[in-house]
Amino acid sequence: MSPSIDWQALEKNICDTLKEWELKIGYGKEPVELYYPQESLCSLLGVPEKETNLLEQSLELFSKKVQERLGDVQITGSQGRYCIRVPESGSRYVREHVQASPFLVRFLEMIHQPGSNMASVEHLFLEYSKQIVKQPGEDGEMIFFFQDIAIDEYVYCVEEDEFGLQYHRFTRADYQKLYEGPFERG
């Protein structure tokens, strides 16, 4: 019997990541390898973390479910870390059929614009919604996200140094695990 999994969440995360990379570094006509910790895959697929066999079955089923869109996705893993290899046909599908989030497009433009600073980041978030969360991170970065996930569902950890702005983008579940605590609501 096949496991009941939320394969769409993982497919969306892969497509969102490929679109983000396309916007940042351009489209490449080659396979792409994405690396996921086991915990992230379990969270995205809705599989209990201790159920390694169920995760393996779920990943096999996932590959079959997305084949029509992403091609022959190959998944390998060891020691709690998995590589999801999306063939060139999958990258092409994302390029041709997945729309970039309007917020992400503007965010990436702003991040790479000389003179942008943390105030620029906050201003951009506030252009999309007054209901954002802005809180200091553990290492001096600022954490931003929208309360309304329809605008953008990711958590952005933004750092500012003498070279400008840098960021990391996390799923909410991964961010909570990383920092071991619930979100503060702003």
PDB file of N, CA and C in Angstrom, residues 7-83:
ATOM      1  N   TRP A   7       2.818  15.366  -1.449  1.00  0.00           N
ATOM      2  CA  TRP A   7       3.899  15.546  -2.411  1.00  0.00           C
ATOM      3  C   TRP A   7       3.885  16.930  -3.040  1.00  0.00           C
ATOM      4  N   GLN A   8       2.716  17.612  -3.048  1.00  0.00           N
ATOM      5  CA  GLN A   8       2.645  18.938  -3.664  1.00  0.00           C
ATOM      6  C   GLN A   8       3.494  19.965  -2.926  1.00  0.00           C
ATOM      7  N   ALA A   9       3.600  19.843  -1.606  1.00  0.00           N
ATOM      8  CA  ALA A   9       4.406  20.807  -0.843  1.00  0.00           C
ATOM      9  C   ALA A   9       5.880  20.712  -1.242  1.00  0.00           C
ATOM     10  N   LEU A  10       6.379  19.490  -1.425  1.00  0.00           N
ATOM     11  CA  LEU A  10       7.773  19.335  -1.844  1.00  0.00           C
ATOM     12  C   LEU A  10       7.954  19.817  -3.286  1.00  0.00           C
ATOM     13  N   GLU A  11       7.012  19.496  -4.158  1.00  0.00           N
ATOM     14  CA  GLU A  11       7.122  19.966  -5.538  1.00  0.00           C
ATOM     15  C   GLU A  11       7.127  21.497  -5.577  1.00  0.00           C
ATOM     16  N   LYS A  12       6.247  22.130  -4.815  1.00  0.00           N
ATOM     17  CA  LYS A  12       6.199  23.589  -4.782  1.00  0.00           C
ATOM     18  C   LYS A  12       7.517  24.166  -4.268  1.00  0.00           C
ATOM     19  N   ASN A  13       8.077  23.553  -3.225  1.00  0.00           N
ATOM     20  CA  ASN A  13       9.337  24.035  -2.678  1.00  0.00           C
ATOM     21  C   ASN A  13      10.456  23.919  -3.710  1.00  0.00           C
ATOM     22  N   ILE A  14      10.496  22.814  -4.426  1.00  0.00           N
ATOM     23  CA  ILE A  14      11.511  22.639  -5.475  1.00  0.00           C
ATOM     24  C   ILE A  14      11.320  23.689  -6.561  1.00  0.00           C
ATOM     25  N   CYS A  15      10.086  23.869  -7.023  1.00  0.00           N
ATOM     26  CA  CYS A  15       9.822  24.860  -8.070  1.00  0.00           C
ATOM     27  C   CYS A  15      10.147  26.273  -7.598  1.00  0.00           C
ATOM     28  N   ASP A  16       9.777  26.600  -6.353  1.00  0.00           N
ATOM     29  CA  ASP A  16      10.093  27.930  -5.809  1.00  0.00           C
ATOM     30  C   ASP A  16      11.602  28.151  -5.761  1.00  0.00           C
ATOM     31  N   THR A  17      12.335  27.129  -5.366  1.00  0.00           N
ATOM     32  CA  THR A  17      13.791  27.251  -5.268  1.00  0.00           C
ATOM     33  C   THR A  17      14.414  27.409  -6.645  1.00  0.00           C
ATOM     34  N   LEU A  18      13.965  26.613  -7.604  1.00  0.00           N
ATOM     35  CA  LEU A  18      14.508  26.737  -8.959  1.00  0.00           C
ATOM     36  C   LEU A  18      14.189  28.110  -9.558  1.00  0.00           C
ATOM     37  N   LYS A  19      12.995  28.623  -9.290  1.00  0.00           N
ATOM     38  CA  LYS A  19      12.623  29.948  -9.802  1.00  0.00           C
ATOM     39  C   LYS A  19      13.487  31.022  -9.135  1.00  0.00           C
ATOM     40  N   GLU A  20      13.711  30.888  -7.828  1.00  0.00           N
ATOM     41  CA  GLU A  20      14.575  31.845  -7.124  1.00  0.00           C
ATOM     42  C   GLU A  20      15.977  31.840  -7.744  1.00  0.00           C
ATOM     43  N   TRP A  21      16.522  30.658  -7.982  1.00  0.00           N
ATOM     44  CA  TRP A  21      17.858  30.561  -8.580  1.00  0.00           C
ATOM     45  C   TRP A  21      17.876  31.159  -9.983  1.00  0.00           C
ATOM     46  N   GLU A  22      16.829  30.904 -10.755  1.00  0.00           N
ATOM     47  CA  GLU A  22      16.744  31.465 -12.101  1.00  0.00           C
ATOM     48  C   GLU A  22      16.786  32.989 -12.045  1.00  0.00           C
ATOM     49  N   LEU A  23      16.049  33.565 -11.104  1.00  0.00           N
ATOM     50  CA  LEU A  23      16.028  35.023 -10.964  1.00  0.00           C
ATOM     51  C   LEU A  23      17.391  35.561 -10.517  1.00  0.00           C
ATOM     52  N   LYS A  24      18.075  34.810  -9.654  1.00  0.00           N
ATOM     53  CA  LYS A  24      19.357  35.290  -9.109  1.00  0.00           C
ATOM     54  C   LYS A  24      20.511  35.107 -10.080  1.00  0.00           C
ATOM     55  N   ILE A  25      20.612  33.921 -10.687  1.00  0.00           N
ATOM     56  CA  ILE A  25      21.810  33.624 -11.485  1.00  0.00           C
ATOM     57  C   ILE A  25      21.524  33.281 -12.940  1.00  0.00           C
ATOM     58  N   GLY A  26      20.262  33.256 -13.301  1.00  0.00           N
ATOM     59  CA  GLY A  26      19.898  32.976 -14.681  1.00  0.00           C
ATOM     60  C   GLY A  26      19.515  31.515 -14.889  1.00  0.00           C
ATOM     61  N   TYR A  27      18.955  31.256 -16.038  1.00  0.00           N
ATOM     62  CA  TYR A  27      18.507  29.918 -16.389  1.00  0.00           C
ATOM     63  C   TYR A  27      19.667  29.125 -16.951  1.00  0.00           C
ATOM     64  N   GLY A  28      19.812  27.903 -16.484  1.00  0.00           N
ATOM     65  CA  GLY A  28      20.840  27.015 -16.994  1.00  0.00           C
ATOM     66  C   GLY A  28      20.212  25.779 -17.606  1.00  0.00           C
ATOM     67  N   LYS A  29      20.752  25.341 -18.702  1.00  0.00           N
ATOM     68  CA  LYS A  29      20.231  24.148 -19.377  1.00  0.00           C
ATOM     69  C   LYS A  29      20.987  22.912 -18.903  1.00  0.00           C
ATOM     70  N   GLU A  30      20.936  22.694 -17.615  1.00  0.00           N
ATOM     71  CA  GLU A  30      21.586  21.510 -17.064  1.00  0.00           C
ATOM     72  C   GLU A  30      20.789  21.025 -15.854  1.00  0.00           C
ATOM     73  N   PRO A  31      21.032  19.796 -15.450  1.00  0.00           N
ATOM     74  CA  PRO A  31      20.351  19.301 -14.246  1.00  0.00           C
ATOM     75  C   PRO A  31      20.741  20.141 -13.029  1.00  0.00           C
ATOM     76  N   VAL A  32      19.846  20.174 -12.051  1.00  0.00           N
ATOM     77  CA  VAL A  32      20.087  20.930 -10.827  1.00  0.00           C
ATOM     78  C   VAL A  32      19.990  19.967  -9.650  1.00  0.00           C
ATOM     79  N   GLU A  33      20.882  20.112  -8.712  1.00  0.00           N
ATOM     80  CA  GLU A  33      20.855  19.289  -7.502  1.00  0.00           C
ATOM     81  C   GLU A  33      20.505  20.148  -6.302  1.00  0.00           C
ATOM     82  N   LEU A  34      19.463  19.739  -5.596  1.00  0.00           N
ATOM     83  CA  LEU A  34      19.029  20.424  -4.385  1.00  0.00           C
ATOM     84  C   LEU A  34      19.265  19.482  -3.210  1.00  0.00           C
ATOM     85  N   TYR A  35      19.794  20.015  -2.137  1.00  0.00           N
ATOM     86  CA  TYR A  35      20.082  19.191  -0.960  1.00  0.00           C
ATOM     87  C   TYR A  35      19.135  19.561   0.171  1.00  0.00           C
ATOM     88  N   TYR A  36      18.560  18.534   0.775  1.00  0.00           N
ATOM     89  CA  TYR A  36      17.596  18.709   1.852  1.00  0.00           C
ATOM     90  C   TYR A  36      17.990  17.852   3.045  1.00  0.00           C
ATOM     91  N   PRO A  37      17.931  18.420   4.244  1.00  0.00           N
ATOM     92  CA  PRO A  37      18.055  17.573   5.432  1.00  0.00           C
ATOM     93  C   PRO A  37      16.808  16.685   5.534  1.00  0.00           C
ATOM     94  N   GLN A  38      16.977  15.532   6.121  1.00  0.00           N
ATOM     95  CA  GLN A  38      15.863  14.603   6.285  1.00  0.00           C
ATOM     96  C   GLN A  38      14.670  15.268   6.963  1.00  0.00           C
ATOM     97  N   GLU A  39      14.935  16.088   7.978  1.00  0.00           N
ATOM     98  CA  GLU A  39      13.853  16.751   8.707  1.00  0.00           C
ATOM     99  C   GLU A  39      13.005  17.637   7.786  1.00  0.00           C
ATOM    100  N   SER A  40      13.662  18.332   6.863  1.00  0.00           N
ATOM    101  CA  SER A  40      12.936  19.200   5.940  1.00  0.00           C
ATOM    102  C   SER A  40      12.038  18.388   5.017  1.00  0.00           C
ATOM    103  N   LEU A  41      12.570  17.293   4.498  1.00  0.00           N
ATOM    104  CA  LEU A  41      11.757  16.450   3.617  1.00  0.00           C
ATOM    105  C   LEU A  41      10.565  15.870   4.369  1.00  0.00           C
ATOM    106  N   CYS A  42      10.803  15.418   5.587  1.00  0.00           N
ATOM    107  CA  CYS A  42       9.703  14.877   6.387  1.00  0.00           C
ATOM    108  C   CYS A  42       8.635  15.935   6.614  1.00  0.00           C
ATOM    109  N   SER A  43       9.056  17.143   6.923  1.00  0.00           N
ATOM    110  CA  SER A  43       8.112  18.232   7.162  1.00  0.00           C
ATOM    111  C   SER A  43       7.310  18.544   5.901  1.00  0.00           C
ATOM    112  N   LEU A  44       7.994  18.663   4.763  1.00  0.00           N
ATOM    113  CA  LEU A  44       7.318  18.993   3.509  1.00  0.00           C
ATOM    114  C   LEU A  44       6.366  17.890   3.054  1.00  0.00           C
ATOM    115  N   LEU A  45       6.744  16.633   3.291  1.00  0.00           N
ATOM    116  CA  LEU A  45       5.928  15.505   2.833  1.00  0.00           C
ATOM    117  C   LEU A  45       4.875  15.078   3.856  1.00  0.00           C
ATOM    118  N   GLY A  46       4.990  15.578   5.080  1.00  0.00           N
ATOM    119  CA  GLY A  46       4.049  15.173   6.120  1.00  0.00           C
ATOM    120  C   GLY A  46       4.327  13.785   6.655  1.00  0.00           C
ATOM    121  N   VAL A  47       5.601  13.424   6.711  1.00  0.00           N
ATOM    122  CA  VAL A  47       6.026  12.105   7.189  1.00  0.00           C
ATOM    123  C   VAL A  47       6.667  12.269   8.568  1.00  0.00           C
ATOM    124  N   PRO A  48       6.320  11.424   9.552  1.00  0.00           N
ATOM    125  CA  PRO A  48       6.996  11.503  10.857  1.00  0.00           C
ATOM    126  C   PRO A  48       8.512  11.311  10.700  1.00  0.00           C
ATOM    127  N   GLU A  49       9.288  12.125  11.414  1.00  0.00           N
ATOM    128  CA  GLU A  49      10.746  12.122  11.256  1.00  0.00           C
ATOM    129  C   GLU A  49      11.398  10.778  11.525  1.00  0.00           C
ATOM    130  N   LYS A  50      10.880  10.013  12.419  1.00  0.00           N
ATOM    131  CA  LYS A  50      11.503   8.730  12.784  1.00  0.00           C
ATOM    132  C   LYS A  50      11.187   7.617  11.784  1.00  0.00           C
ATOM    133  N   GLU A  51      10.301   7.886  10.835  1.00  0.00           N
ATOM    134  CA  GLU A  51       9.845   6.868   9.884  1.00  0.00           C
ATOM    135  C   GLU A  51      10.693   6.890   8.611  1.00  0.00           C
ATOM    136  N   THR A  52      11.935   6.448   8.717  1.00  0.00           N
ATOM    137  CA  THR A  52      12.856   6.478   7.581  1.00  0.00           C
ATOM    138  C   THR A  52      12.341   5.648   6.416  1.00  0.00           C
ATOM    139  N   ASN A  53      11.789   4.478   6.702  1.00  0.00           N
ATOM    140  CA  ASN A  53      11.271   3.633   5.617  1.00  0.00           C
ATOM    141  C   ASN A  53      10.110   4.323   4.907  1.00  0.00           C
ATOM    142  N   LEU A  54       9.236   4.956   5.671  1.00  0.00           N
ATOM    143  CA  LEU A  54       8.114   5.676   5.080  1.00  0.00           C
ATOM    144  C   LEU A  54       8.613   6.855   4.251  1.00  0.00           C
ATOM    145  N   LEU A  55       9.654   7.517   4.710  1.00  0.00           N
ATOM    146  CA  LEU A  55      10.234   8.622   3.938  1.00  0.00           C
ATOM    147  C   LEU A  55      10.766   8.094   2.613  1.00  0.00           C
ATOM    148  N   GLU A  56      11.478   6.991   2.632  1.00  0.00           N
ATOM    149  CA  GLU A  56      12.023   6.418   1.395  1.00  0.00           C
ATOM    150  C   GLU A  56      10.896   6.073   0.419  1.00  0.00           C
ATOM    151  N   GLN A  57       9.825   5.464   0.920  1.00  0.00           N
ATOM    152  CA  GLN A  57       8.675   5.127   0.076  1.00  0.00           C
ATOM    153  C   GLN A  57       8.023   6.400  -0.474  1.00  0.00           C
ATOM    154  N   SER A  58       7.923   7.400   0.376  1.00  0.00           N
ATOM    155  CA  SER A  58       7.301   8.660  -0.024  1.00  0.00           C
ATOM    156  C   SER A  58       8.109   9.359  -1.110  1.00  0.00           C
ATOM    157  N   LEU A  59       9.431   9.312  -0.989  1.00  0.00           N
ATOM    158  CA  LEU A  59      10.284   9.933  -2.002  1.00  0.00           C
ATOM    159  C   LEU A  59      10.179   9.197  -3.336  1.00  0.00           C
ATOM    160  N   GLU A  60      10.064   7.889  -3.274  1.00  0.00           N
ATOM    161  CA  GLU A  60       9.885   7.101  -4.499  1.00  0.00           C
ATOM    162  C   GLU A  60       8.555   7.462  -5.170  1.00  0.00           C
ATOM    163  N   LEU A  61       7.512   7.556  -4.379  1.00  0.00           N
ATOM    164  CA  LEU A  61       6.203   7.948  -4.891  1.00  0.00           C
ATOM    165  C   LEU A  61       6.234   9.380  -5.430  1.00  0.00           C
ATOM    166  N   PHE A  62       6.917  10.258  -4.724  1.00  0.00           N
ATOM    167  CA  PHE A  62       7.053  11.652  -5.164  1.00  0.00           C
ATOM    168  C   PHE A  62       7.656  11.708  -6.564  1.00  0.00           C
ATOM    169  N   SER A  63       8.728  10.958  -6.796  1.00  0.00           N
ATOM    170  CA  SER A  63       9.386  10.958  -8.115  1.00  0.00           C
ATOM    171  C   SER A  63       8.410  10.584  -9.220  1.00  0.00           C
ATOM    172  N   LYS A  64       7.539   9.634  -8.932  1.00  0.00           N
ATOM    173  CA  LYS A  64       6.555   9.216  -9.931  1.00  0.00           C
ATOM    174  C   LYS A  64       5.490  10.287 -10.145  1.00  0.00           C
ATOM    175  N   LYS A  65       5.049  10.925  -9.069  1.00  0.00           N
ATOM    176  CA  LYS A  65       3.979  11.931  -9.152  1.00  0.00           C
ATOM    177  C   LYS A  65       4.402  13.160  -9.953  1.00  0.00           C
ATOM    178  N   VAL A  66       5.665  13.533  -9.882  1.00  0.00           N
ATOM    179  CA  VAL A  66       6.115  14.769 -10.541  1.00  0.00           C
ATOM    180  C   VAL A  66       6.782  14.535 -11.892  1.00  0.00           C
ATOM    181  N   GLN A  67       6.866  13.291 -12.306  1.00  0.00           N
ATOM    182  CA  GLN A  67       7.611  12.973 -13.531  1.00  0.00           C
ATOM    183  C   GLN A  67       7.093  13.718 -14.752  1.00  0.00           C
ATOM    184  N   GLU A  68       5.787  13.859 -14.875  1.00  0.00           N
ATOM    185  CA  GLU A  68       5.218  14.539 -16.041  1.00  0.00           C
ATOM    186  C   GLU A  68       5.687  15.995 -16.141  1.00  0.00           C
ATOM    187  N   ARG A  69       5.887  16.640 -14.995  1.00  0.00           N
ATOM    188  CA  ARG A  69       6.287  18.050 -14.992  1.00  0.00           C
ATOM    189  C   ARG A  69       7.798  18.237 -14.827  1.00  0.00           C
ATOM    190  N   LEU A  70       8.374  17.533 -13.886  1.00  0.00           N
ATOM    191  CA  LEU A  70       9.790  17.765 -13.565  1.00  0.00           C
ATOM    192  C   LEU A  70      10.743  16.737 -14.180  1.00  0.00           C
ATOM    193  N   GLY A  71      10.205  15.761 -14.884  1.00  0.00           N
ATOM    194  CA  GLY A  71      11.061  14.771 -15.529  1.00  0.00           C
ATOM    195  C   GLY A  71      11.476  13.675 -14.561  1.00  0.00           C
ATOM    196  N   ASP A  72      12.524  12.977 -14.928  1.00  0.00           N
ATOM    197  CA  ASP A  72      13.016  11.833 -14.145  1.00  0.00           C
ATOM    198  C   ASP A  72      13.845  12.333 -12.953  1.00  0.00           C
ATOM    199  N   VAL A  73      13.144  12.759 -11.908  1.00  0.00           N
ATOM    200  CA  VAL A  73      13.803  13.256 -10.703  1.00  0.00           C
ATOM    201  C   VAL A  73      14.469  12.073  -9.991  1.00  0.00           C
ATOM    202  N   GLN A  74      15.731  12.237  -9.650  1.00  0.00           N
ATOM    203  CA  GLN A  74      16.461  11.179  -8.953  1.00  0.00           C
ATOM    204  C   GLN A  74      16.787  11.661  -7.549  1.00  0.00           C
ATOM    205  N   ILE A  75      16.556  10.779  -6.581  1.00  0.00           N
ATOM    206  CA  ILE A  75      16.767  11.149  -5.176  1.00  0.00           C
ATOM    207  C   ILE A  75      17.706  10.141  -4.542  1.00  0.00           C
ATOM    208  N   THR A  76      18.782  10.665  -3.971  1.00  0.00           N
ATOM    209  CA  THR A  76      19.730   9.833  -3.246  1.00  0.00           C
ATOM    210  C   THR A  76      19.940  10.454  -1.873  1.00  0.00           C
ATOM    211  N   GLY A  77      20.337   9.633  -0.932  1.00  0.00           N
ATOM    212  CA  GLY A  77      20.546  10.187   0.401  1.00  0.00           C
ATOM    213  C   GLY A  77      21.332   9.268   1.288  1.00  0.00           C
ATOM    214  N   SER A  78      21.955   9.889   2.262  1.00  0.00           N
ATOM    215  CA  SER A  78      22.652   9.144   3.299  1.00  0.00           C
ATOM    216  C   SER A  78      22.876  10.055   4.495  1.00  0.00           C
ATOM    217  N   GLN A  79      22.893   9.471   5.657  1.00  0.00           N
ATOM    218  CA  GLN A  79      23.182  10.176   6.905  1.00  0.00           C
ATOM    219  C   GLN A  79      22.319  11.416   7.106  1.00  0.00           C
ATOM    220  N   GLY A  80      21.021  11.272   6.792  1.00  0.00           N
ATOM    221  CA  GLY A  80      20.092  12.355   7.067  1.00  0.00           C
ATOM    222  C   GLY A  80      20.098  13.499   6.073  1.00  0.00           C
ATOM    223  N   ARG A  81      20.781  13.337   4.942  1.00  0.00           N
ATOM    224  CA  ARG A  81      20.853  14.392   3.927  1.00  0.00           C
ATOM    225  C   ARG A  81      20.525  13.780   2.572  1.00  0.00           C
ATOM    226  N   TYR A  82      19.641  14.429   1.830  1.00  0.00           N
ATOM    227  CA  TYR A  82      19.192  13.897   0.548  1.00  0.00           C
ATOM    228  C   TYR A  82      19.484  14.880  -0.571  1.00  0.00           C
ATOM    229  N   CYS A  83      19.825  14.320  -1.716  1.00  0.00           N
ATOM    230  CA  CYS A  83      20.032  15.110  -2.938  1.00  0.00           C
ATOM    231  C   CYS A  83      18.870  14.807  -3.874  1.00  0.00           C
TER     232      CYS A  83
END
